[in-house]
Every structure is written in structure tokens, then in C-alpha cells.
Coordinates of C-alpha atoms and ligand atoms in Angstrom, one line a residue:
X148 CA 57.7 -21.3 3.7
X149 CA 58.9 -17.8 4.5
X150 CA 59.9 -17.0 8.1
X151 CA 57.5 -16.8 11.1
X152 CA 58.3 -13.1 11.3
X153 CA 57.4 -12.5 7.5
X154 CA 54.2 -14.3 7.9
X155 CA 53.2 -12.2 10.9
X156 CA 53.9 -8.9 9.3
X157 CA 51.7 -10.4 6.4
X158 CA 48.9 -11.7 8.3
X159 CA 48.6 -9.6 11.8
X160 CA 46.9 -6.9 9.8
X161 CA 44.6 -9.1 8.5
X162 CA 43.5 -10.4 11.7
X163 CA 43.8 -7.1 13.8
X164 CA 40.4 -6.8 15.9
X165 CA 41.2 -3.1 15.9
X166 CA 40.4 -1.1 19.3
X167 CA 38.7 -3.7 21.4
X168 CA 37.1 -3.1 24.8
X169 CA 38.6 -4.7 27.7
X170 CA 42.0 -5.4 25.4
X171 CA 44.6 -3.6 27.7
X172 CA 47.6 -4.6 26.1
X173 CA 47.1 -5.8 22.3
X174 CA 49.1 -8.7 20.6
X175 CA 52.8 -7.8 20.1
X176 CA 53.9 -8.2 23.6
X177 CA 54.7 -11.5 25.2
X178 CA 51.2 -12.2 25.8
X179 CA 48.0 -10.2 25.5
X180 CA 46.0 -8.6 28.4
X181 CA 42.3 -8.9 28.1
X182 CA 39.5 -8.0 30.4
X183 CA 36.2 -8.7 28.9
X184 CA 34.5 -9.2 32.2
X185 CA 30.9 -8.2 31.9
X186 CA 30.1 -11.5 33.3
X187 CA 31.6 -14.7 34.2
X188 CA 34.1 -16.0 31.6
X189 CA 33.6 -19.2 29.5
X190 CA 36.9 -20.6 28.0
X191 CA 37.2 -23.6 25.6
X192 CA 39.8 -25.0 23.2
X193 CA 39.3 -27.1 20.3
X194 CA 41.9 -28.6 17.6
X195 CA 41.3 -29.5 14.0
X196 CA 43.9 -31.9 12.7
X197 CA 44.7 -32.6 9.0
X198 CA 43.6 -36.0 7.8
X199 CA 41.9 -36.7 11.3
X200 CA 38.8 -33.9 11.5
X201 CA 39.5 -32.6 8.0
X202 CA 41.2 -33.5 4.4
X203 CA 42.9 -30.7 2.4
X204 CA 41.5 -32.1 -0.8
X205 CA 38.0 -31.3 0.2
X206 CA 38.2 -27.5 0.8
X207 CA 40.4 -24.4 0.1
X208 CA 42.4 -23.3 3.3
X209 CA 40.0 -20.7 3.9
X210 CA 37.2 -23.1 4.5
X211 CA 39.3 -25.2 6.7
X212 CA 40.0 -22.3 9.0
X213 CA 36.4 -21.4 8.9
X214 CA 35.3 -24.9 10.1
X215 CA 37.9 -24.8 12.9
X216 CA 36.8 -21.6 14.3
X217 CA 33.0 -22.4 13.9
X218 CA 33.6 -25.8 15.9
X219 CA 35.2 -23.6 18.9
X220 CA 32.5 -21.0 18.8
X221 CA 29.7 -23.8 19.0
X222 CA 31.1 -24.6 22.2
X223 CA 30.4 -21.3 23.5
X224 CA 26.8 -21.4 22.0
X225 CA 26.2 -24.7 23.9
X226 CA 27.2 -22.7 27.0
X227 CA 24.8 -19.8 26.5
X228 CA 27.8 -17.4 26.1
X229 CA 28.6 -14.2 24.0
X230 CA 32.0 -14.6 22.0
X231 CA 34.3 -12.1 23.3
X232 CA 37.9 -12.8 21.9
X233 CA 40.0 -15.8 20.2
X234 CA 43.6 -17.1 20.4
X235 CA 44.7 -19.1 17.6
X236 CA 47.5 -21.4 16.9
X237 CA 48.1 -22.5 13.6
X238 CA 50.8 -25.2 13.0
X239 CA 51.7 -25.1 9.2
X240 CA 53.5 -27.7 7.0
X241 CA 56.8 -26.1 5.5
X242 CA 55.3 -26.7 2.0
X243 CA 52.8 -24.0 2.2
X244 CA 53.3 -21.0 -0.1
X245 CA 52.7 -17.6 0.9
X246 CA 49.5 -17.5 -0.7
X247 CA 48.4 -20.8 1.0
X248 CA 49.1 -19.0 4.0
X249 CA 47.1 -15.9 3.3
X250 CA 44.2 -17.9 2.0
X251 CA 44.1 -19.6 5.5
X252 CA 44.4 -16.6 7.6
X253 CA 42.0 -14.7 5.7
X254 CA 39.6 -17.4 6.3
X255 CA 40.1 -17.2 10.0
X256 CA 39.8 -13.6 9.7
X257 CA 36.4 -13.6 8.2
X258 CA 35.2 -16.4 10.8
X259 CA 36.4 -14.1 13.5
X260 CA 34.3 -11.2 12.3
X261 CA 31.3 -13.4 11.1
X262 CA 30.8 -14.9 14.9
X263 CA 31.9 -11.8 16.5
X264 CA 35.0 -13.1 18.2
X265 CA 38.0 -11.0 17.4
X266 CA 41.2 -13.0 17.4
X267 CA 43.2 -11.2 20.0
X268 CA 46.5 -13.4 19.9
X269 CA 48.0 -16.7 18.7
X270 CA 50.8 -18.5 17.6
X271 CA 52.3 -20.0 14.3
X272 CA 54.5 -22.7 13.9
X273 CA 55.7 -25.7 11.5
X274 CA 54.5 -29.0 11.7
X275 CA 54.3 -32.3 9.8
X276 CA 50.4 -31.7 8.9
X277 CA 48.2 -28.5 9.4
X278 CA 46.5 -28.1 13.0
X279 CA 44.5 -25.3 14.0
X280 CA 43.8 -24.7 17.5
X281 CA 41.3 -22.4 18.6
X282 CA 40.6 -21.0 21.9
X283 CA 37.6 -19.0 22.4
X284 CA 36.5 -16.6 25.1
X285 CA 33.1 -15.7 26.1
X286 CA 31.1 -14.4 28.8
X287 CA 27.4 -15.4 30.2
X288 CA 25.7 -14.6 33.2
X289 CA 24.0 -17.9 33.5
X290 CA 26.0 -20.7 32.0
X291 CA 24.0 -23.5 30.3
X292 CA 25.2 -26.8 31.7
X293 CA 24.6 -30.4 30.4
X294 CA 23.7 -31.2 34.0
X295 CA 20.2 -29.7 34.9
X296 CA 17.8 -31.9 32.6
X297 CA 14.6 -32.8 34.8
X298 CA 12.0 -35.8 34.1
X299 CA 9.1 -34.3 31.9
X300 CA 11.3 -32.0 30.1
X301 CA 11.2 -31.4 26.3
X302 CA 13.9 -32.5 24.6
X303 CA 14.4 -29.9 21.6
X304 CA 16.9 -29.0 18.8
X305 CA 17.9 -25.8 17.2
X306 CA 19.5 -26.4 13.7
X307 CA 19.6 -29.4 11.4
X308 CA 20.9 -33.2 12.1
X309 CA 22.2 -35.4 9.8
X310 CA 22.8 -32.9 7.3
X311 CA 26.5 -32.6 7.6
X312 CA 26.9 -36.3 7.5
X313 CA 25.4 -36.4 4.2
X314 CA 27.8 -33.7 3.1
X315 CA 30.8 -35.7 4.1
X316 CA 29.4 -38.7 2.2
X317 CA 29.0 -36.3 -0.8
X318 CA 32.6 -35.3 -0.5
X319 CA 34.3 -38.7 0.1
X320 CA 32.2 -40.0 -2.6
X321 CA 32.6 -37.2 -4.9
X322 CA 36.4 -38.0 -5.6
X323 CA 35.2 -40.5 -8.2
X324 CA 32.7 -38.1 -9.8
X325 CA 29.2 -38.8 -9.4
X326 CA 27.5 -37.8 -6.1
X327 CA 29.5 -34.5 -5.8
X328 CA 28.4 -32.9 -8.7
X329 CA 24.6 -33.6 -8.0
X330 CA 23.1 -30.1 -7.5
X331 CA 20.5 -32.0 -4.9
X332 CA 23.3 -32.7 -2.6
X333 CA 24.5 -29.0 -2.6
X334 CA 22.6 -28.3 0.7
X335 CA 24.2 -31.2 2.6
X336 CA 28.1 -30.2 0.9
X337 CA 27.0 -26.7 2.4
X338 CA 26.1 -28.0 6.0
X339 CA 29.4 -29.9 6.1
X340 CA 31.7 -27.0 4.4
X341 CA 29.9 -24.3 6.1
X342 CA 28.5 -25.1 9.7
X343 CA 26.9 -22.4 11.7
X344 CA 27.0 -22.6 15.5
X345 CA 23.8 -21.7 17.0
X346 CA 24.7 -18.6 19.1
X347 CA 21.5 -16.7 19.0
X348 CA 19.7 -20.1 20.0
X349 CA 22.1 -20.6 23.0
X350 CA 21.5 -17.2 24.3
X351 CA 17.8 -17.6 23.8
X352 CA 17.8 -20.7 25.8
X353 CA 19.9 -19.0 28.5
X354 CA 17.3 -18.1 30.8
X355 CA 14.7 -21.1 30.1
X356 CA 16.7 -24.4 29.3
X357 CA 17.6 -26.7 32.1
X358 CA 20.3 -28.3 30.2
X359 CA 22.4 -28.1 26.7
X360 CA 24.7 -29.7 24.4
X361 CA 26.0 -28.6 21.1
X362 CA 26.0 -31.6 18.6
X363 CA 29.7 -32.1 17.2
X364 CA 30.0 -36.0 17.3
X365 CA 26.5 -37.4 16.6
X366 CA 23.1 -36.6 18.4
X367 CA 22.5 -39.9 20.1
X368 CA 26.2 -39.8 21.6
X369 CA 26.4 -36.2 22.5
X370 CA 22.6 -36.6 24.2
X371 CA 23.8 -39.3 26.0
X372 CA 26.4 -36.9 27.7
X373 CA 23.7 -34.8 28.7
X374 CA 21.4 -37.4 30.1
X375 CA 24.4 -38.7 32.2
X376 CA 25.6 -35.5 33.3
X377 CA 21.7 -35.0 34.3
X378 CA 21.2 -38.3 35.9
X379 CA 18.3 -39.2 33.5
X380 CA 17.3 -41.2 30.5
X381 CA 16.0 -39.5 27.3
X382 CA 13.2 -40.9 25.0
X383 CA 13.5 -39.9 21.4
X384 CA 9.9 -39.8 19.6
X385 CA 10.6 -41.9 16.7
X386 CA 8.0 -40.0 14.6
X387 CA 9.5 -36.9 15.4
X388 CA 13.1 -38.1 14.5
X389 CA 11.8 -39.2 11.2
X390 CA 10.5 -35.7 10.9
X391 CA 14.0 -34.4 11.5
X392 CA 15.1 -36.8 8.7
X393 CA 12.3 -35.5 6.5
X394 CA 14.5 -32.9 4.4
X395 CA 17.4 -35.3 4.2
X396 CA 15.1 -37.9 2.3
X397 CA 16.4 -36.9 -1.4
X398 CA 19.8 -36.5 -0.3
X399 CA 19.6 -39.8 1.7
X400 CA 18.2 -41.8 -1.1
X401 CA 21.0 -40.4 -3.8
X402 CA 23.6 -41.5 -1.3
X403 CA 22.1 -44.5 -0.2
X404 CA 22.4 -43.6 3.2
X405 CA 19.5 -44.4 6.0
X406 CA 18.1 -40.7 6.6
X407 CA 17.3 -41.5 10.3
X408 CA 20.8 -43.0 10.8
X409 CA 22.2 -39.8 9.5
X410 CA 20.0 -37.8 12.1
X411 CA 21.2 -40.0 14.9
X412 CA 24.8 -40.8 14.6
X413 CA 26.1 -38.1 11.8
X414 CA 28.7 -35.9 13.2
X415 CA 29.8 -32.1 12.8
X416 CA 26.1 -30.6 12.4
X417 CA 26.7 -28.1 15.4
X418 CA 23.1 -28.2 16.0
X419 CA 22.2 -27.3 19.9
X420 CA 20.1 -29.6 21.9
X421 CA 18.5 -28.1 25.0
X422 CA 15.8 -29.6 27.4
X423 CA 13.2 -27.2 28.9
X424 CA 10.0 -27.0 30.7
X425 CA 8.4 -25.7 27.5
X426 CA 9.3 -25.8 23.8
X427 CA 11.4 -22.7 23.1
X428 CA 10.9 -20.4 19.8
X429 CA 13.3 -21.6 17.0
X430 CA 13.6 -25.0 18.6
X431 CA 12.0 -28.5 17.1
X432 CA 10.8 -31.1 19.6
X433 CA 12.3 -34.4 19.5
X434 CA 11.6 -36.2 22.9
X435 CA 11.3 -36.4 26.7
X436 CA 13.4 -36.6 29.6
X437 CA 12.7 -39.5 32.0
X438 CA 13.5 -40.2 35.3
X439 CA 16.4 -43.3 35.1
X440 CA 13.9 -45.7 36.7
X441 CA 14.0 -48.5 34.0
X442 CA 17.2 -48.1 32.4
X443 CA 20.8 -47.0 33.4
X444 CA 21.3 -43.1 33.8
X445 CA 22.7 -41.8 30.3
X446 CA 20.3 -44.3 28.4
X447 CA 19.0 -42.7 24.8
X448 CA 15.9 -44.6 24.1
X449 CA 14.1 -44.5 20.5
X450 CA 10.9 -45.1 21.4
X451 CA 11.2 -47.6 24.2
X452 CA 14.2 -49.2 22.8
X453 CA 17.6 -48.1 23.9
X454 CA 20.0 -46.8 21.0
X455 CA 23.7 -46.7 21.4
X456 CA 25.8 -43.7 20.2
X457 CA 28.0 -44.5 17.6
X458 CA 31.0 -42.4 18.6
X459 CA 31.1 -40.8 15.4
X460 CA 35.0 -40.3 14.4
X461 CA 34.9 -37.3 12.1
X462 CA 36.5 -38.1 8.9
X463 CA 38.5 -41.2 9.6
X464 CA 35.3 -43.1 10.5
X465 CA 33.9 -42.7 7.0
X466 CA 36.9 -42.5 5.0
X467 CA 38.4 -45.8 6.1
Ligands
MG632 MG1 30.5 -29.1 22.7

């Protein structure tokens, strides 16, 4: 690996956000000074670790970078925030060539542009495995919280559920051949490879939703977090869950996976779940918020039966 300074000389022009409103001291000093304060600041950080969150054998480095960036952006979407800027810490194994590094940083630059979240600073260091830590800054006049769901609210989803889990399964089994080449699985491979945080849905929900969370670890698990924060239980309608599983049926059959299980427990979809009095445009209804009378706070029911979140453990859960 070339020196850190040589690397920075190459990649900084790639990442340069150009003139940016509120960027008072740009990258190149000991720290940047940034005042994107048209509204309260929303801050979040996410780390993606090789062989924990991703495996290098599945994707080129620009795709890995794009997924890491999208995961961080999804938390801004879940707060109803508009992205303003990002700091990226990149830990690189010494074995990476200049070309590896260029591909990685090109992926970061592309993701920053795509999600309107310029990289204003960061850090590069060596490490035994690739680690990408993305700190995102956004603003919102009205943050969407996990804690405002009311009994009677409609539970609703923007984006697909379970598709990324099928995609991961296709990649894991593809090493030996069959499933990965199946063209019918391409939409699911794409969902896993190229997640789309629901920024527009988050902005739309901002004035109307009572609570929100993004689905990163699994629908039931993340919904349980929302229910607990709101002091309620949530009942999913089994027929609506099956409707969400309907687009998965061909892929689920090809992979021998239960589509309903993928919807309820698959991770890394980066869908947005909100609760609101009314069904919001672009959202799909999936259940109802209930008072926590008959079940403990935080319980998620499928129909009338409690269903446990399965603590989707990203890559390793399925790779083992
Ligand atoms: Mg989140």
C-alpha cells in the first residue's frame, strides 16, 4: 500500500464536494468547520466490517463502499432528515493495491453524489480487515422518532421486505454455482447489492407519521424496537404480510426459503416502517398499533400470535 499521503492525493479530488453551503473550513485542516444549520442537526454513525457485515468475495470494492454509505443514509431517512454531509473513516488492509483503493473511493464518491450527501472529511488508516465507518449529518425541522406510535395507527412500509435476504442467500449459495446464475434471482441479488435508503418516503412521512424506524436487522426485530419505544404492541395482518411476500415467491421457491419468513426476519432491506393515522402515499399497510393491554410492551403479533425477532446477524448468521 502506498503512503497515506499518496493515497489522499489521489482520492481527495474524487471526494471533493466542491463549494458547499455552510462549509466554512474545508477538508485539509485538522478538522472541517461546517454549519449546515437550516434546522436541527441529525447525527448518526455506522460501521461496516469485513467478514461481519460483508464478504469481499461477493462484490467489487465500489459496491461494498456504496452499501456501507447507504446503510448510514438509511438512518437519516428514518429520522425524516435531509442529508447534508458525511465523514468517512476507511481502514484498509496493507495488501490493497492502488487500484483497489481507487475503486473503493470511487464507490464512496458515487454514493455521496447519489444520496446528496457530500463527503466533507474523513480519515484513512491501516487495519487487518476492511472497515468503513460513515458518520452522516442531516437536518430536519421535525425528527421522526420511534416513540410516538398510538393505538389505532396504521403500520405501513415503504420499500421491499425480504428481498435482500433472498439476495444474500443467492450469493451465499452461488459460490457453488447454481442459484447465483439464475436470472430470476437478479432482482433479489440487486436488492442486496444496491440497497436504496428511503429518503423521499422519510421526508413525506415527516409531518404525518407518529413513529418511524428503518429496517436493517429484520422487520419484526426493528418493529419491536419501535413498539417498545412507543409503549405499545403491534399486530401484523398475516394476509398483508403474505401480500408483501408475494413478489418474493419465485426467488423463495428457487432458494427453498419461506417467503413469509424472509419478510418477517430478513435483514438489510433498508425499508422504512412508519405508523400514522392514515395510510400515506407510497406506503403499504401491514398492521395496526394496539394498546399494550394483553401482551407486554414491545410485543409484535402475527395475527394474534406473538412473533419473536430473530436478531438477524447480517452476514455471519447465514454464512455459518
Ligand atoms: Mg436505523
